[in-house]
Amino acid sequence: MIYQMQLMKLFKKNNKKEKFVQKNNLKSYIKSKKCFKLILGANNENYSEIEKLVALYSAAGCRFFDINASMKSINAAQRGLKYSQKNKDCFLCVSVGADNDPHLAKCKINENICKICEKCISECLQSAIYKVNNKILINEKNCIGCSRCYDICPFNAIEKYQKIQDWQKNLPELMKLCDCIEFHIISDNIEEINEKWNYLLQNYNGILSICADRSIFSDNILINQLKNMISKNPDNIMIQADGAPMSGGKNDYKTTLQAVAAADIILKSGISVPVIISGGTNSKSAKLAKLCKVDISGVAIGSYARKIVKKYIEKEDFLYNKKYFNEALKIAKKLVNEI
Ligand code: SF4
Ligand code: SF4
């Protein structure tokens, strides 16, 4: 019994030490200004895709992965890291948010309005929309709520709905396994934002990332809100300046411009925590930030990073087929090295 208690103590001690080391390693990685984060989607529940993408991008040199806040996503990401044997070098971040945040939305089709024109099918980078028995449907698991289908539908047949995460319930378990929690604050419910943020500050001692954009607040209100959130623990906080569109998928300067502009406003306000950019980001993002003299610490890429390797990831045997894996690896490495 005494021996078991000693073992438990040792386990707890080692666990704490490992967490502390990972936290410092993640801080150094962000401070290197070469931080590349792969966004798998705050609402992406396609676990096979998560496993394959984490395996591929970790092998390509990416060290930071942003996933849905569930044990299933963490397990899928860990399987991917085991495959590439990069478990010890990489950091997992789970994304949570205010209830109204668009990153927690999904889309569905109103069958009574849909004219089956099929325009939305090719627009979806997640391959979530399909036609069966003369109906257009969305696979909820694959939908990340990017709104591309919603924006393109000529008949307004697509509706958005919020898929609220019960992340506070799962947090004790998630906290043990992730190095970072990202809190999305794109909502006008400031009271809810502050309440949930305080909860995170009190309960989590890893890195906290705030994902914010300029769509809801004026620049002044946004900056004041960020300063207020950071003031209690600036050492463990970073910001992800989010641009629009949320899911660009295009590889040009225009698509990534809003992300760089959001980072510029935040950095010019005197906020001194590291800032990375997301939202419409692509292989041009780091270059654009440099050209505009916006001193970001890195780039988080979602849709574009997934799109360029999509045809390989969709293969069932992707992880067992060296030819597919190596071809995709070349593409992924090129993108990671652009940062
Ligand atoms: S674009 Fe709109 S109308 Fe066309 S198939 Fe999709 S949901 Fe239906
Ligand atoms: S386009 Fe975006 S919002 Fe529409 S189904 Fe695909 S992932 Fe979901």
Coordinates of C-alpha atoms and ligand atoms in Angstrom, one line a residue:
M1 CA 0.0 0.0 0.0
I2 CA 2.8 2.4 1.0
Y3 CA 4.7 1.4 -2.1
Q4 CA 1.6 2.1 -4.3
M5 CA 1.2 5.5 -2.7
Q6 CA 4.9 6.3 -3.4
L7 CA 4.4 5.2 -7.0
M8 CA 1.4 7.4 -7.4
K9 CA 3.3 10.4 -5.9
L10 CA 6.2 9.7 -8.3
F11 CA 3.8 9.4 -11.3
K12 CA 2.1 12.7 -10.4
K13 CA 5.5 14.4 -9.9
N14 CA 6.8 13.1 -13.3
N15 CA 3.6 14.1 -15.0
K16 CA 3.9 17.6 -13.7
K17 CA 7.5 17.9 -14.7
E18 CA 6.7 16.7 -18.3
K19 CA 3.9 19.2 -18.6
F20 CA 6.2 22.0 -17.4
V21 CA 8.9 21.0 -19.9
Q22 CA 6.3 20.8 -22.7
K23 CA 4.9 24.3 -21.8
N24 CA 8.4 25.8 -22.0
N25 CA 9.2 24.0 -25.2
L26 CA 6.0 25.3 -26.7
K27 CA 6.8 28.9 -25.6
S28 CA 10.3 28.6 -27.2
Y29 CA 8.7 27.2 -30.4
I30 CA 6.3 30.2 -30.6
K31 CA 9.1 32.7 -29.7
S32 CA 11.3 31.2 -32.6
K33 CA 8.9 33.1 -34.9
K34 CA 8.8 30.0 -37.1
C35 CA 5.7 28.6 -35.6
F36 CA 3.5 26.6 -38.0
K37 CA 0.2 25.4 -36.6
L38 CA -2.0 23.0 -38.6
I39 CA -5.7 23.7 -38.0
L40 CA -7.8 20.6 -38.2
G41 CA -11.1 22.5 -37.3
A42 CA -12.7 23.3 -34.0
N43 CA -15.8 21.3 -35.2
N44 CA -14.1 18.7 -37.3
E45 CA -15.2 15.2 -36.2
N46 CA -13.6 13.3 -39.0
Y47 CA -11.1 11.3 -36.9
S48 CA -9.6 9.3 -39.7
E49 CA -8.7 12.6 -41.5
I50 CA -7.3 14.1 -38.3
E51 CA -5.0 11.0 -37.8
K52 CA -3.7 11.1 -41.4
L53 CA -3.1 14.9 -41.5
V54 CA -1.3 14.9 -38.2
A55 CA 0.9 12.0 -39.3
L56 CA 1.7 13.8 -42.6
Y57 CA 2.3 17.3 -41.3
S58 CA 4.3 16.2 -38.2
A59 CA 6.5 14.2 -40.6
A60 CA 6.8 17.4 -42.7
G61 CA 8.1 19.5 -39.7
C62 CA 4.9 21.0 -38.3
R63 CA 4.9 20.8 -34.5
F64 CA 1.6 22.4 -33.4
F65 CA -1.8 20.9 -34.1
D66 CA -5.2 22.5 -33.4
I67 CA -8.1 20.0 -33.0
N68 CA -11.6 19.6 -31.8
A69 CA -12.0 19.5 -28.0
S70 CA -12.8 15.8 -27.6
M71 CA -11.0 12.7 -26.5
K72 CA -11.7 11.2 -29.9
S73 CA -9.8 14.0 -31.6
I74 CA -6.9 13.8 -29.1
N75 CA -6.7 10.0 -29.6
A76 CA -6.7 10.4 -33.4
A77 CA -4.0 13.1 -33.3
Q78 CA -1.9 10.9 -30.9
R79 CA -2.2 8.0 -33.4
G80 CA -0.9 10.3 -36.1
L81 CA 2.0 11.4 -34.0
K82 CA 2.9 7.8 -33.2
Y83 CA 2.9 7.0 -36.9
S84 CA 5.5 9.7 -37.6
Q85 CA 7.3 9.1 -34.3
K86 CA 7.1 12.8 -33.5
N87 CA 5.2 12.4 -30.2
K88 CA 7.8 14.1 -28.1
D89 CA 8.4 17.1 -30.5
C90 CA 4.8 18.1 -31.1
F91 CA 2.1 20.1 -29.2
L92 CA -1.6 19.6 -29.2
C93 CA -4.1 22.4 -28.9
V94 CA -7.8 22.0 -28.4
S95 CA -10.2 24.7 -29.6
V96 CA -13.1 25.8 -27.5
G97 CA -15.3 28.8 -27.7
A98 CA -18.2 31.1 -26.8
D99 CA -21.4 29.4 -27.8
N100 CA -22.0 31.8 -30.8
D101 CA -18.5 31.6 -32.2
P102 CA -18.7 30.8 -36.0
H103 CA -15.9 28.2 -35.5
L104 CA -18.5 26.1 -33.6
A105 CA -21.1 26.3 -36.4
K106 CA -22.1 23.7 -38.9
C107 CA -24.3 23.8 -42.0
K108 CA -27.4 21.8 -43.1
I109 CA -29.5 21.8 -46.2
N110 CA -33.2 22.7 -46.3
E111 CA -34.5 20.0 -48.6
N112 CA -37.7 22.0 -49.3
I113 CA -35.7 24.8 -50.8
C114 CA -32.8 23.0 -52.4
K115 CA -33.0 22.9 -56.2
I116 CA -30.3 20.2 -56.5
C117 CA -28.1 22.4 -58.6
E118 CA -25.0 20.8 -57.0
K119 CA -23.0 24.0 -56.9
C120 CA -22.2 23.5 -53.2
I121 CA -20.7 20.0 -53.7
S122 CA -17.5 21.2 -55.4
E123 CA -17.3 24.3 -53.1
C124 CA -16.8 22.2 -50.0
L125 CA -13.1 21.5 -49.3
Q126 CA -14.0 19.0 -46.6
S127 CA -15.9 16.7 -49.1
A128 CA -18.8 16.9 -46.6
I129 CA -21.6 17.5 -49.2
Y130 CA -22.9 14.6 -51.4
K131 CA -25.8 13.6 -53.5
V132 CA -27.8 10.4 -52.8
N133 CA -31.2 9.4 -54.1
N134 CA -31.6 12.8 -55.7
K135 CA -31.0 14.6 -52.5
I136 CA -28.1 16.8 -51.4
L137 CA -26.9 16.1 -47.9
I138 CA -24.2 17.3 -45.6
N139 CA -22.2 14.8 -43.5
E140 CA -22.2 16.6 -40.2
K141 CA -19.0 14.9 -39.0
N142 CA -16.9 16.3 -41.8
C143 CA -18.5 19.8 -41.8
I144 CA -16.3 22.5 -40.1
G145 CA -18.8 25.3 -40.6
C146 CA -16.6 27.3 -43.0
S147 CA -19.7 28.8 -44.7
R148 CA -18.4 28.3 -48.3
C149 CA -21.5 26.4 -49.3
Y150 CA -23.8 28.8 -47.4
D151 CA -22.2 31.8 -49.3
I152 CA -22.5 30.1 -52.8
C153 CA -26.0 28.6 -52.7
P154 CA -28.1 30.7 -55.2
F155 CA -31.3 29.7 -53.5
N156 CA -30.5 30.3 -49.8
A157 CA -31.2 26.6 -49.1
I158 CA -28.3 26.2 -46.6
E159 CA -28.8 27.0 -43.0
K160 CA -26.2 27.4 -40.2
Y161 CA -26.6 26.0 -36.7
Q162 CA -24.4 26.0 -33.7
K163 CA -22.9 22.7 -32.5
I164 CA -22.3 23.6 -28.8
Q165 CA -19.4 21.8 -27.2
D166 CA -19.6 20.5 -23.7
W167 CA -16.0 21.3 -23.2
Q168 CA -16.1 22.4 -19.6
K169 CA -17.3 18.9 -18.7
N170 CA -14.5 17.3 -20.6
L171 CA -11.8 19.8 -19.6
P172 CA -10.2 17.9 -16.7
E173 CA -9.4 15.0 -19.0
L174 CA -8.4 17.2 -21.9
M175 CA -6.1 19.4 -19.8
K176 CA -3.9 16.4 -18.9
L177 CA -3.3 15.7 -22.6
C178 CA -3.0 19.0 -24.4
D179 CA -0.4 21.7 -24.3
C180 CA -2.6 24.6 -25.3
I181 CA -6.3 25.5 -25.1
E182 CA -7.5 28.0 -27.7
F183 CA -10.5 30.1 -26.8
H184 CA -12.5 31.6 -29.7
I185 CA -14.1 34.9 -28.8
I186 CA -15.9 35.8 -31.9
S187 CA -19.2 36.5 -30.2
D188 CA -21.0 39.6 -28.9
N189 CA -21.8 37.9 -25.6
I190 CA -19.0 39.6 -23.5
E191 CA -20.4 38.3 -20.3
E192 CA -20.1 34.7 -21.5
I193 CA -16.6 35.3 -22.9
N194 CA -15.4 36.7 -19.6
E195 CA -17.0 34.0 -17.5
K196 CA -15.5 31.1 -19.6
W197 CA -12.1 32.8 -19.8
N198 CA -11.9 33.2 -16.0
Y199 CA -12.8 29.5 -15.8
L200 CA -9.9 28.6 -18.1
L201 CA -7.5 30.9 -16.2
Q202 CA -8.4 29.3 -12.9
N203 CA -8.3 25.7 -14.1
Y204 CA -5.6 25.4 -16.8
N205 CA -1.9 26.1 -16.4
G206 CA -0.8 25.3 -20.0
I207 CA -0.6 27.8 -22.8
L208 CA -3.9 29.7 -23.5
S209 CA -4.5 31.1 -27.0
I210 CA -7.1 33.7 -27.7
C211 CA -8.6 33.5 -31.2
A212 CA -10.1 36.8 -32.2
D213 CA -11.1 38.7 -35.3
R214 CA -12.5 42.1 -36.2
S215 CA -16.0 41.0 -37.4
I216 CA -17.9 41.7 -34.1
F217 CA -16.1 44.5 -32.3
S218 CA -14.7 47.8 -33.3
D219 CA -10.9 47.8 -33.1
N220 CA -10.9 49.7 -29.8
I221 CA -13.3 47.4 -28.1
L222 CA -11.3 44.4 -29.4
I223 CA -8.0 45.7 -28.1
N224 CA -9.5 46.6 -24.7
Q225 CA -11.1 43.2 -24.4
L226 CA -7.8 41.4 -25.3
K227 CA -5.8 43.6 -22.9
N228 CA -8.3 42.8 -20.1
M229 CA -8.1 39.1 -20.8
I230 CA -4.3 39.0 -21.0
S231 CA -3.7 41.1 -17.9
K232 CA -4.1 38.3 -15.4
N233 CA -1.5 35.9 -16.8
P234 CA 0.5 37.4 -19.8
D235 CA 3.3 34.8 -19.6
N236 CA 1.1 31.9 -20.6
I237 CA -1.0 33.6 -23.3
M238 CA -0.8 34.0 -27.0
I239 CA -3.1 35.5 -29.6
Q240 CA -4.3 34.0 -32.9
A241 CA -5.4 37.0 -35.1
D242 CA -8.1 35.6 -37.3
G243 CA -8.8 37.0 -40.7
A244 CA -11.8 36.5 -43.1
P245 CA -12.7 34.5 -44.9
M246 CA -12.5 31.8 -42.3
S247 CA -11.7 29.2 -45.0
G248 CA -10.1 30.7 -47.9
G249 CA -8.4 27.8 -49.7
K250 CA -7.0 30.2 -52.3
N251 CA -3.2 30.8 -52.4
D252 CA -3.0 34.6 -52.9
Y253 CA -2.2 37.7 -50.9
K254 CA -5.8 39.0 -51.0
T255 CA -7.2 36.0 -49.1
T256 CA -4.7 36.3 -46.3
L257 CA -4.8 40.1 -46.1
Q258 CA -7.4 40.4 -43.3
A259 CA -5.4 38.1 -41.0
V260 CA -2.3 40.2 -41.4
A261 CA -4.4 43.4 -40.9
A262 CA -5.8 42.0 -37.6
A263 CA -2.4 41.1 -36.4
D264 CA -1.1 44.5 -37.3
I265 CA -3.8 46.3 -35.2
I266 CA -3.1 44.0 -32.2
L267 CA 0.6 44.4 -32.3
K268 CA 0.5 48.2 -32.8
S269 CA -1.7 48.4 -29.7
G270 CA 1.3 47.5 -27.6
I271 CA 0.0 44.1 -26.6
S272 CA 3.2 42.2 -26.0
V273 CA 2.2 38.5 -26.1
P274 CA 3.1 36.5 -29.3
V275 CA 0.6 36.8 -32.2
I276 CA 0.1 34.2 -34.9
I277 CA -2.3 34.6 -37.8
S278 CA -5.1 32.4 -39.1
G279 CA -8.2 32.7 -41.4
G280 CA -7.7 32.6 -45.1
T281 CA -4.0 31.8 -44.5
N282 CA -1.9 30.1 -47.1
S283 CA 1.7 29.9 -48.4
K284 CA 1.8 33.7 -49.0
S285 CA 0.8 34.6 -45.4
A286 CA 4.3 34.8 -43.8
K287 CA 5.7 36.6 -46.8
L288 CA 2.8 39.2 -46.8
A289 CA 3.3 39.8 -43.0
K290 CA 7.0 40.4 -43.6
L291 CA 6.4 42.7 -46.6
C292 CA 4.0 44.7 -44.4
K293 CA 6.5 44.6 -41.4
V294 CA 4.0 42.9 -39.2
D295 CA 6.1 41.0 -36.7
I296 CA 4.1 37.8 -36.3
S297 CA 5.3 34.7 -34.4
G298 CA 3.9 32.3 -36.9
V299 CA 1.1 31.1 -39.1
A300 CA -1.8 28.8 -38.5
I301 CA -3.2 27.2 -41.7
G302 CA -6.3 25.1 -42.1
S303 CA -8.2 24.8 -45.3
Y304 CA -5.3 25.6 -47.6
A305 CA -3.0 23.0 -45.9
R306 CA -5.7 20.4 -46.2
K307 CA -6.7 21.2 -49.7
I308 CA -3.2 20.8 -51.2
V309 CA -3.0 17.2 -50.0
K310 CA -6.7 16.3 -50.2
K311 CA -6.4 13.8 -53.0
Y312 CA -3.9 11.8 -51.1
I313 CA -5.6 12.0 -47.7
E314 CA -8.8 10.7 -49.2
K315 CA -7.2 7.4 -50.1
E316 CA -8.2 4.8 -47.6
D317 CA -4.7 3.3 -47.5
F318 CA -2.9 6.6 -47.3
L319 CA -0.8 5.7 -44.2
Y320 CA 0.2 2.3 -45.7
N321 CA 1.0 3.4 -49.2
K322 CA 4.5 4.8 -49.3
K323 CA 4.1 6.3 -52.8
Y324 CA 1.0 8.4 -51.8
F325 CA 2.6 9.4 -48.4
N326 CA 5.9 10.5 -49.9
E327 CA 4.2 12.5 -52.7
A328 CA 2.0 14.3 -50.1
L329 CA 5.0 14.8 -47.8
K330 CA 6.9 16.8 -50.5
I331 CA 3.9 19.1 -50.8
A332 CA 3.4 19.5 -47.0
K333 CA 7.1 20.1 -46.4
K334 CA 7.1 22.9 -49.0
L335 CA 4.3 24.7 -47.2
V336 CA 5.7 24.2 -43.7
N337 CA 9.1 25.6 -44.9
E338 CA 7.4 28.8 -46.3
I339 CA 6.9 30.0 -42.7
Ligands
SF4_1 S1 -26.1 25.1 -53.9 FE1 -28.0 25.2 -52.7 S2 -29.6 24.7 -54.2 FE2 -27.7 24.0 -55.1 S3 -27.5 21.9 -54.4 FE3 -26.5 23.1 -52.9 S4 -28.0 23.5 -51.3 FE4 -29.1 22.8 -53.1
SF4_2 S1 -18.5 24.1 -47.3 FE1 -17.9 24.3 -45.2 S2 -19.8 24.7 -44.1 FE2 -20.4 23.9 -46.1 S3 -20.5 21.6 -45.7 FE3 -18.4 22.0 -46.4 S4 -17.3 22.3 -44.5 FE4 -19.5 22.5 -44.0

